Amino acid sequence: MIEVKNLYKIFNQNKKNEFTALENVSLFIPKEQIVLLKGVSGSGKSTLLSIISSLQKPTSGDVIVDGEHIAKLPDLHASKFRNEKIGYVFQDFNLINSLNVFHNVMTPLIVQNLSKDEIKAKVINALSLANIKHKKDEFVSNLSGGEKQRVAIARALVCDANILLFDEPTANLDKQNSLKFLSLLEDFKKLKKTVIIATHDSIFEQSNVIFETINMQDGKIV
């Protein structure tokens, strides 16, 4: 499903402030597995997620998703790949405060040639899966952290992507909402999603659906 081969990411290459964020990272994640990418801040896990999603390009190495080599995709093709294959939930959610919940979740569908009825059906379905349908008309600026996360999850689900990537999903949540997020992992498993969670939060040790934990340190898998 997802294969990473000899991946390097070097920022400011050949400059005094050169920094190696990823060093010779290789891994394989089977289809429909829930995987924890664990490490302290600065270990490289967020950079790795970003490259798997094609938001960033590696300095060298390869990333293969569903048989497609995506590491060096041109920007237009990378955007199409993300829209079709990846649901990404950012640490700070990246929602648009000036839009309500429904329109935030709708945004990935704008580039698709869908009717209004098809868009509405997909958005309502995603909101229902994320248990936030009751807030569909609320502006996101009025939501709690846990509610904002559920909106971000609905947006990640709306295109029916098979791969969900979460960058520090509990970093901005209290313990109660963090536990609620853990309960969602069961739903993702039932939906047969492939899930990668980048975190340093020990609360994930309470989940019994984590298939594998991959530990990172200083840009390497350890």
XYZ file of C-alpha atoms in Angstrom, residues 49-195:
147
model
C 3.931 12.423 6.667
C 4.231 15.490 4.476
C 6.288 13.604 1.888
C 3.976 10.565 1.910
C 1.111 12.961 1.151
C 3.166 14.679 -1.608
C 2.931 18.040 0.173
C 6.733 18.055 0.157
C 9.238 16.429 -2.161
C 12.201 14.442 -0.802
C 15.802 15.288 -1.530
C 16.254 11.689 -2.660
C 14.564 8.330 -2.315
C 11.177 7.065 -3.400
C 7.610 6.829 -2.129
C 5.218 4.355 -3.737
C 1.487 4.502 -2.979
C -0.808 1.945 -4.593
C 1.914 1.222 -7.123
C 2.343 4.896 -8.067
C 5.690 6.647 -7.606
C 4.702 9.967 -6.047
C 7.951 11.439 -4.678
C 8.685 13.614 -7.718
C 5.196 14.262 -9.060
C 4.712 17.704 -10.661
C 2.602 19.989 -8.469
C -0.586 19.594 -10.523
C -0.374 15.799 -10.460
C 0.524 15.850 -6.758
C -2.620 17.872 -6.019
C -4.732 15.359 -7.950
C -3.086 12.481 -6.087
C -3.834 14.079 -2.693
C -7.427 14.813 -3.626
C -8.061 11.216 -4.672
C -5.920 9.183 -2.281
C -5.061 11.165 0.879
C -7.059 12.544 3.769
C -4.728 14.766 5.836
C -5.597 16.128 9.280
C -3.154 18.838 10.325
C -2.129 19.509 13.908
C -3.760 22.965 13.829
C -6.681 21.634 11.700
C -6.228 24.270 8.905
C -9.925 25.152 8.826
C -11.328 28.366 7.337
C -12.848 30.409 10.157
C -14.954 32.534 7.818
C -16.834 29.445 6.560
C -19.291 27.227 8.357
C -18.702 23.540 9.019
C -20.525 22.342 5.898
C -18.529 24.580 3.557
C -15.210 23.694 5.223
C -15.855 20.009 4.618
C -17.012 20.734 1.073
C -13.786 22.440 -0.049
C -11.961 19.309 -1.355
C -14.940 18.573 -3.620
C -14.785 21.915 -5.445
C -12.333 20.574 -8.051
C -14.506 17.554 -8.767
C -17.215 17.596 -11.406
C -20.121 16.870 -9.068
C -23.702 18.091 -8.885
C -24.957 20.049 -5.878
C -26.907 17.001 -4.722
C -23.824 14.770 -4.973
C -21.739 17.277 -3.032
C -24.370 17.586 -0.318
C -24.673 13.821 0.031
C -20.899 13.371 0.349
C -20.552 16.186 2.898
C -23.439 14.950 5.051
C -22.044 11.416 4.962
C -18.578 12.623 6.036
C -20.059 14.782 8.815
C -22.045 11.788 10.049
C -18.968 9.541 10.068
C -17.070 12.144 12.114
C -20.031 12.677 14.480
C -20.243 16.409 13.775
C -23.320 16.624 11.525
C -25.281 18.492 14.208
C -22.842 21.429 13.831
C -23.006 21.660 10.023
C -24.295 25.267 9.983
C -21.975 26.537 12.743
C -18.966 28.722 11.934
C -15.782 26.899 12.907
C -14.591 29.905 14.913
C -17.336 29.025 17.419
C -16.288 25.392 17.864
C -14.251 23.725 20.583
C -10.920 22.049 19.821
C -12.492 18.605 19.762
C -15.251 19.792 17.431
C -12.739 21.436 15.094
C -10.823 18.184 14.908
C -13.971 16.296 13.926
C -14.615 18.835 11.176
C -11.051 18.318 9.942
C -11.619 14.544 10.011
C -14.869 14.940 8.048
C -12.983 17.006 5.457
C -10.364 14.241 5.234
C -13.109 11.651 4.706
C -15.269 13.560 2.223
C -13.425 12.387 -0.916
C -13.464 8.800 0.377
C -9.667 8.621 0.449
C -8.329 5.245 1.520
C -5.341 6.748 3.350
C -5.724 8.995 6.403
C -2.737 10.868 7.823
C -2.852 12.542 11.240
C -0.150 14.934 12.452
C -0.177 15.125 16.278
C -3.978 14.668 16.458
C -4.169 14.995 20.252
C -1.717 17.875 20.688
C -4.463 20.505 20.955
C -6.999 18.345 22.802
C -7.719 17.706 26.456
C -7.685 14.138 27.766
C -11.428 13.625 27.273
C -11.316 14.623 23.611
C -8.102 12.638 23.108
C -9.920 9.530 24.295
C -12.775 10.342 21.920
C -10.253 10.412 19.086
C -8.988 6.977 20.141
C -12.532 5.659 19.813
C -12.613 6.906 16.210
C -9.786 4.511 15.341
C -12.269 1.663 15.624
C -14.432 3.413 13.023
C -11.484 3.879 10.667
C -10.724 0.172 11.011
C -14.313 -0.724 10.089
C -14.090 1.629 7.093
C -10.948 -0.282 6.006
C -8.802 2.846 5.942
C -5.021 2.845 6.058
C -4.117 5.220 8.889
